């Protein structure tokens, strides 16, 4: 089911055009078997992005609780 989320193989032309998510990109790269280094790099980028979003949301909640 995750594979149908977006499998466009071209670069998006603007913010509203179709593209593929990082999770789908990582899945496609890992299934090919030839690009495992790029799949691991995508996984690291995805983890860092999730970590940054979590840290920012925690700080935002802390700021909102102070008021």
PDB file as gemmi writes it, atoms N, CA and C in Angstrom:
CRYST1    1.000    1.000    1.000  90.00  90.00  90.00 P 1                      
ATOM      1  N   UNK A   1       0.815  -1.181   0.000  1.00  0.00           N  
ATOM      2  CA  UNK A   1       0.000   0.000   0.000  1.00  0.00           C  
ATOM      3  C   UNK A   1       0.867   1.257   0.000  1.00  0.00           C  
ATOM      4  N   UNK A   2       2.002   1.245   0.646  1.00  0.00           N  
ATOM      5  CA  UNK A   2       2.871   2.416   0.677  1.00  0.00           C  
ATOM      6  C   UNK A   2       3.439   2.713  -0.711  1.00  0.00           C  
ATOM      7  N   UNK A   3       3.552   1.695  -1.534  1.00  0.00           N  
ATOM      8  CA  UNK A   3       4.138   1.872  -2.855  1.00  0.00           C  
ATOM      9  C   UNK A   3       3.267   2.739  -3.749  1.00  0.00           C  
ATOM     10  N   UNK A   4       1.972   2.740  -3.531  1.00  0.00           N  
ATOM     11  CA  UNK A   4       1.081   3.534  -4.377  1.00  0.00           C  
ATOM     12  C   UNK A   4       0.992   4.984  -3.928  1.00  0.00           C  
ATOM     13  N   UNK A   5       1.690   5.367  -2.882  1.00  0.00           N  
ATOM     14  CA  UNK A   5       1.612   6.730  -2.363  1.00  0.00           C  
ATOM     15  C   UNK A   5       2.220   7.747  -3.313  1.00  0.00           C  
ATOM     16  N   UNK A   6       3.119   7.349  -4.150  1.00  0.00           N  
ATOM     17  CA  UNK A   6       3.728   8.259  -5.102  1.00  0.00           C  
ATOM     18  C   UNK A   6       4.982   7.649  -5.690  1.00  0.00           C  
ATOM     19  N   UNK A   7       4.921   7.264  -6.920  1.00  0.00           N  
ATOM     20  CA  UNK A   7       6.071   6.623  -7.545  1.00  0.00           C  
ATOM     21  C   UNK A   7       6.471   7.322  -8.828  1.00  0.00           C  
ATOM     22  N   UNK A   8       6.365   8.629  -8.860  1.00  0.00           N  
ATOM     23  CA  UNK A   8       6.743   9.387 -10.041  1.00  0.00           C  
ATOM     24  C   UNK A   8       8.263   9.406 -10.135  1.00  0.00           C  
ATOM     25  N   UNK A   9       8.774   9.024 -11.296  1.00  0.00           N  
ATOM     26  CA  UNK A   9      10.219   8.877 -11.457  1.00  0.00           C  
ATOM     27  C   UNK A   9      10.907  10.149 -11.922  1.00  0.00           C  
ATOM     28  N   UNK A  10      10.188  11.235 -12.097  1.00  0.00           N  
ATOM     29  CA  UNK A  10      10.815  12.474 -12.551  1.00  0.00           C  
ATOM     30  C   UNK A  10      10.845  13.493 -11.418  1.00  0.00           C  
ATOM     31  N   UNK A  11      11.705  14.479 -11.560  1.00  0.00           N  
ATOM     32  CA  UNK A  11      11.796  15.533 -10.559  1.00  0.00           C  
ATOM     33  C   UNK A  11      10.575  16.444 -10.634  1.00  0.00           C  
ATOM     34  N   UNK A  12      10.042  16.847  -9.491  1.00  0.00           N  
ATOM     35  CA  UNK A  12       8.891  17.754  -9.529  1.00  0.00           C  
ATOM     36  C   UNK A  12       9.300  19.123 -10.051  1.00  0.00           C  
ATOM     37  N   UNK A  13       8.408  19.742 -10.799  1.00  0.00           N  
ATOM     38  CA  UNK A  13       8.706  21.044 -11.403  1.00  0.00           C  
ATOM     39  C   UNK A  13       8.387  22.203 -10.455  1.00  0.00           C  
ATOM     40  N   UNK A  14       7.449  21.990  -9.520  1.00  0.00           N  
ATOM     41  CA  UNK A  14       7.132  23.001  -8.516  1.00  0.00           C  
ATOM     42  C   UNK A  14       6.614  22.302  -7.266  1.00  0.00           C  
ATOM     43  N   UNK A  15       6.194  23.051  -6.266  1.00  0.00           N  
ATOM     44  CA  UNK A  15       5.756  22.461  -5.001  1.00  0.00           C  
ATOM     45  C   UNK A  15       4.474  21.654  -5.113  1.00  0.00           C  
ATOM     46  N   UNK A  16       3.649  21.935  -6.102  1.00  0.00           N  
ATOM     47  CA  UNK A  16       2.367  21.261  -6.230  1.00  0.00           C  
ATOM     48  C   UNK A  16       2.376  20.103  -7.225  1.00  0.00           C  
ATOM     49  N   UNK A  17       3.491  19.861  -7.899  1.00  0.00           N  
ATOM     50  CA  UNK A  17       3.529  18.757  -8.856  1.00  0.00           C  
ATOM     51  C   UNK A  17       3.798  17.435  -8.146  1.00  0.00           C  
ATOM     52  N   UNK A  18       3.538  16.348  -8.858  1.00  0.00           N  
ATOM     53  CA  UNK A  18       3.675  15.014  -8.271  1.00  0.00           C  
ATOM     54  C   UNK A  18       5.128  14.681  -7.987  1.00  0.00           C  
ATOM     55  N   UNK A  19       5.329  13.870  -6.989  1.00  0.00           N  
ATOM     56  CA  UNK A  19       6.663  13.415  -6.623  1.00  0.00           C  
ATOM     57  C   UNK A  19       6.561  12.158  -5.790  1.00  0.00           C  
ATOM     58  N   UNK A  20       7.674  11.727  -5.242  1.00  0.00           N  
ATOM     59  CA  UNK A  20       7.645  10.532  -4.394  1.00  0.00           C  
ATOM     60  C   UNK A  20       8.129  10.918  -3.008  1.00  0.00           C  
ATOM     61  N   UNK A  21       7.552  10.270  -2.004  1.00  0.00           N  
ATOM     62  CA  UNK A  21       7.954  10.549  -0.634  1.00  0.00           C  
ATOM     63  C   UNK A  21       9.300   9.896  -0.349  1.00  0.00           C  
ATOM     64  N   UNK A  22       9.950  10.328   0.724  1.00  0.00           N  
ATOM     65  CA  UNK A  22      11.239   9.731   1.083  1.00  0.00           C  
ATOM     66  C   UNK A  22      11.095   8.264   1.440  1.00  0.00           C  
ATOM     67  N   UNK A  23       9.982   7.901   2.073  1.00  0.00           N  
ATOM     68  CA  UNK A  23       9.775   6.497   2.435  1.00  0.00           C  
ATOM     69  C   UNK A  23       9.648   5.621   1.189  1.00  0.00           C  
ATOM     70  N   UNK A  24       8.892   6.086   0.203  1.00  0.00           N  
ATOM     71  CA  UNK A  24       8.746   5.326  -1.040  1.00  0.00           C  
ATOM     72  C   UNK A  24      10.066   5.288  -1.786  1.00  0.00           C  
ATOM     73  N   UNK A  25      10.794   6.391  -1.802  1.00  0.00           N  
ATOM     74  CA  UNK A  25      12.096   6.436  -2.458  1.00  0.00           C  
ATOM     75  C   UNK A  25      13.056   5.429  -1.825  1.00  0.00           C  
ATOM     76  N   UNK A  26      13.069   5.380  -0.513  1.00  0.00           N  
ATOM     77  CA  UNK A  26      13.938   4.428   0.187  1.00  0.00           C  
ATOM     78  C   UNK A  26      13.528   2.991  -0.132  1.00  0.00           C  
ATOM     79  N   UNK A  27      12.234   2.727  -0.185  1.00  0.00           N  
ATOM     80  CA  UNK A  27      11.737   1.389  -0.499  1.00  0.00           C  
ATOM     81  C   UNK A  27      12.146   0.971  -1.912  1.00  0.00           C  
ATOM     82  N   UNK A  28      11.991   1.869  -2.877  1.00  0.00           N  
ATOM     83  CA  UNK A  28      12.343   1.554  -4.259  1.00  0.00           C  
ATOM     84  C   UNK A  28      13.836   1.288  -4.383  1.00  0.00           C  
ATOM     85  N   UNK A  29      14.650   2.126  -3.754  1.00  0.00           N  
ATOM     86  CA  UNK A  29      16.097   1.928  -3.827  1.00  0.00           C  
ATOM     87  C   UNK A  29      16.524   0.619  -3.176  1.00  0.00           C  
ATOM     88  N   UNK A  30      15.908   0.278  -2.053  1.00  0.00           N  
ATOM     89  CA  UNK A  30      16.304  -0.955  -1.366  1.00  0.00           C  
ATOM     90  C   UNK A  30      15.829  -2.194  -2.120  1.00  0.00           C  
ATOM     91  N   UNK A  31      14.715  -2.107  -2.826  1.00  0.00           N  
ATOM     92  CA  UNK A  31      14.217  -3.253  -3.577  1.00  0.00           C  
ATOM     93  C   UNK A  31      15.044  -3.519  -4.829  1.00  0.00           C  
ATOM     94  N   UNK A  32      15.660  -2.487  -5.393  1.00  0.00           N  
ATOM     95  CA  UNK A  32      16.503  -2.689  -6.569  1.00  0.00           C  
ATOM     96  C   UNK A  32      17.752  -3.482  -6.214  1.00  0.00           C  
ATOM     97  N   UNK A  33      18.266  -3.300  -5.019  1.00  0.00           N  
ATOM     98  CA  UNK A  33      19.437  -4.034  -4.573  1.00  0.00           C  
ATOM     99  C   UNK A  33      20.756  -3.466  -5.045  1.00  0.00           C  
ATOM    100  N   UNK A  34      20.718  -2.533  -5.972  1.00  0.00           N  
ATOM    101  CA  UNK A  34      21.948  -1.955  -6.506  1.00  0.00           C  
ATOM    102  C   UNK A  34      22.344  -0.663  -5.800  1.00  0.00           C  
ATOM    103  N   UNK A  35      21.398  -0.041  -5.162  1.00  0.00           N  
ATOM    104  CA  UNK A  35      21.624   1.280  -4.575  1.00  0.00           C  
ATOM    105  C   UNK A  35      21.406   1.265  -3.067  1.00  0.00           C  
ATOM    106  N   UNK A  36      22.017   0.332  -2.379  1.00  0.00           N  
ATOM    107  CA  UNK A  36      21.804   0.243  -0.937  1.00  0.00           C  
ATOM    108  C   UNK A  36      22.408   1.425  -0.186  1.00  0.00           C  
ATOM    109  N   UNK A  37      23.533   1.955  -0.666  1.00  0.00           N  
ATOM    110  CA  UNK A  37      24.121   3.122  -0.006  1.00  0.00           C  
ATOM    111  C   UNK A  37      23.176   4.323  -0.080  1.00  0.00           C  
ATOM    112  N   UNK A  38      22.553   4.525  -1.226  1.00  0.00           N  
ATOM    113  CA  UNK A  38      21.611   5.628  -1.366  1.00  0.00           C  
ATOM    114  C   UNK A  38      20.355   5.397  -0.520  1.00  0.00           C  
ATOM    115  N   UNK A  39      19.946   4.136  -0.375  1.00  0.00           N  
ATOM    116  CA  UNK A  39      18.791   3.830   0.469  1.00  0.00           C  
ATOM    117  C   UNK A  39      19.107   4.143   1.930  1.00  0.00           C  
ATOM    118  N   UNK A  40      20.314   3.798   2.378  1.00  0.00           N  
ATOM    119  CA  UNK A  40      20.708   4.123   3.752  1.00  0.00           C  
ATOM    120  C   UNK A  40      20.823   5.631   3.951  1.00  0.00           C  
ATOM    121  N   UNK A  41      21.320   6.340   2.950  1.00  0.00           N  
ATOM    122  CA  UNK A  41      21.416   7.801   3.046  1.00  0.00           C  
ATOM    123  C   UNK A  41      20.022   8.423   3.135  1.00  0.00           C  
ATOM    124  N   UNK A  42      19.084   7.894   2.367  1.00  0.00           N  
ATOM    125  CA  UNK A  42      17.707   8.376   2.433  1.00  0.00           C  
ATOM    126  C   UNK A  42      17.109   8.104   3.805  1.00  0.00           C  
ATOM    127  N   UNK A  43      17.415   6.945   4.378  1.00  0.00           N  
ATOM    128  CA  UNK A  43      16.918   6.610   5.713  1.00  0.00           C  
ATOM    129  C   UNK A  43      17.472   7.576   6.758  1.00  0.00           C  
ATOM    130  N   UNK A  44      18.725   7.932   6.636  1.00  0.00           N  
ATOM    131  CA  UNK A  44      19.333   8.881   7.583  1.00  0.00           C  
ATOM    132  C   UNK A  44      18.665  10.241   7.459  1.00  0.00           C  
ATOM    133  N   UNK A  45      18.455  10.699   6.249  1.00  0.00           N  
ATOM    134  CA  UNK A  45      17.793  11.992   6.045  1.00  0.00           C  
ATOM    135  C   UNK A  45      16.383  11.966   6.613  1.00  0.00           C  
ATOM    136  N   UNK A  46      15.660  10.882   6.387  1.00  0.00           N  
ATOM    137  CA  UNK A  46      14.308  10.748   6.917  1.00  0.00           C  
ATOM    138  C   UNK A  46      14.302  10.760   8.442  1.00  0.00           C  
ATOM    139  N   UNK A  47      15.239  10.040   9.063  1.00  0.00           N  
ATOM    140  CA  UNK A  47      15.335  10.025  10.526  1.00  0.00           C  
ATOM    141  C   UNK A  47      15.684  11.398  11.087  1.00  0.00           C  
ATOM    142  N   UNK A  48      16.604  12.090  10.441  1.00  0.00           N  
ATOM    143  CA  UNK A  48      16.992  13.431  10.910  1.00  0.00           C  
ATOM    144  C   UNK A  48      15.809  14.388  10.799  1.00  0.00           C  
ATOM    145  N   UNK A  49      15.068  14.293   9.703  1.00  0.00           N  
ATOM    146  CA  UNK A  49      13.903  15.171   9.548  1.00  0.00           C  
ATOM    147  C   UNK A  49      12.855  14.904  10.619  1.00  0.00           C  
ATOM    148  N   UNK A  50      12.591  13.654  10.920  1.00  0.00           N  
ATOM    149  CA  UNK A  50      11.623  13.314  11.962  1.00  0.00           C  
ATOM    150  C   UNK A  50      12.125  13.794  13.319  1.00  0.00           C  
ATOM    151  N   UNK A  51      13.407  13.638  13.577  1.00  0.00           N  
ATOM    152  CA  UNK A  51      13.982  14.100  14.842  1.00  0.00           C  
ATOM    153  C   UNK A  51      13.853  15.613  14.985  1.00  0.00           C  
ATOM    154  N   UNK A  52      14.149  16.349  13.933  1.00  0.00           N  
ATOM    155  CA  UNK A  52      14.052  17.807  13.976  1.00  0.00           C  
ATOM    156  C   UNK A  52      12.605  18.240  14.198  1.00  0.00           C  
ATOM    157  N   UNK A  53      11.673  17.598  13.519  1.00  0.00           N  
ATOM    158  CA  UNK A  53      10.264  17.939  13.703  1.00  0.00           C  
ATOM    159  C   UNK A  53       9.820  17.653  15.138  1.00  0.00           C  
ATOM    160  N   UNK A  54      10.268  16.539  15.706  1.00  0.00           N  
ATOM    161  CA  UNK A  54       9.907  16.218  17.094  1.00  0.00           C  
ATOM    162  C   UNK A  54      10.498  17.215  18.074  1.00  0.00           C  
ATOM    163  N   UNK A  55      11.746  17.597  17.885  1.00  0.00           N  
ATOM    164  CA  UNK A  55      12.389  18.565  18.780  1.00  0.00           C  
ATOM    165  C   UNK A  55      11.679  19.912  18.691  1.00  0.00           C  
ATOM    166  N   UNK A  56      11.378  20.348  17.464  1.00  0.00           N  
ATOM    167  CA  UNK A  56      10.690  21.630  17.298  1.00  0.00           C  
ATOM    168  C   UNK A  56       9.291  21.609  17.905  1.00  0.00           C  
ATOM    169  N   UNK A  57       8.594  20.508  17.773  1.00  0.00           N  
ATOM    170  CA  UNK A  57       7.248  20.436  18.357  1.00  0.00           C  
ATOM    171  C   UNK A  57       7.316  20.405  19.883  1.00  0.00           C  
ATOM    172  N   UNK A  58       8.311  19.732  20.446  1.00  0.00           N  
ATOM    173  CA  UNK A  58       8.478  19.740  21.908  1.00  0.00           C  
ATOM    174  C   UNK A  58       8.755  21.140  22.422  1.00  0.00           C  
ATOM    175  N   UNK A  59       9.590  21.875  21.723  1.00  0.00           N  
ATOM    176  CA  UNK A  59       9.893  23.255  22.143  1.00  0.00           C  
ATOM    177  C   UNK A  59       8.677  24.153  21.996  1.00  0.00           C  
ATOM    178  N   UNK A  60       7.906  23.934  20.953  1.00  0.00           N  
ATOM    179  CA  UNK A  60       6.702  24.734  20.766  1.00  0.00           C  
ATOM    180  C   UNK A  60       5.692  24.468  21.881  1.00  0.00           C  
ATOM    181  N   UNK A  61       5.540  23.224  22.262  1.00  0.00           N  
ATOM    182  CA  UNK A  61       4.631  22.878  23.364  1.00  0.00           C  
ATOM    183  C   UNK A  61       5.133  23.489  24.667  1.00  0.00           C  
ATOM    184  N   UNK A  62       6.447  23.441  24.897  1.00  0.00           N  
ATOM    185  CA  UNK A  62       7.010  24.040  26.113  1.00  0.00           C  
ATOM    186  C   UNK A  62       6.768  25.550  26.137  1.00  0.00           C  
ATOM    187  N   UNK A  63       6.898  26.209  24.998  1.00  0.00           N  
ATOM    188  CA  UNK A  63       6.638  27.646  24.925  1.00  0.00           C  
ATOM    189  C   UNK A  63       5.168  27.950  25.181  1.00  0.00           C  
ATOM    190  N   UNK A  64       4.298  27.133  24.668  1.00  0.00           N  
ATOM    191  CA  UNK A  64       2.869  27.362  24.847  1.00  0.00           C  
ATOM    192  C   UNK A  64       2.426  27.105  26.279  1.00  0.00           C  
ATOM    193  N   UNK A  65       3.082  26.188  26.968  1.00  0.00           N  
ATOM    194  CA  UNK A  65       2.735  25.900  28.367  1.00  0.00           C  
ATOM    195  C   UNK A  65       3.191  27.009  29.310  1.00  0.00           C  
ATOM    196  N   UNK A  66       4.229  27.744  28.963  1.00  0.00           N  
ATOM    197  CA  UNK A  66       4.729  28.824  29.808  1.00  0.00           C  
ATOM    198  C   UNK A  66       3.750  29.979  29.885  1.00  0.00           C  
ATOM    199  N   UNK A  67       2.977  30.176  28.838  1.00  0.00           N  
ATOM    200  CA  UNK A  67       2.071  31.329  28.801  1.00  0.00           C  
ATOM    201  C   UNK A  67       0.853  31.141  29.604  1.00  0.00           C  
TER     202      UNK A  67                                                      
END                                                                             
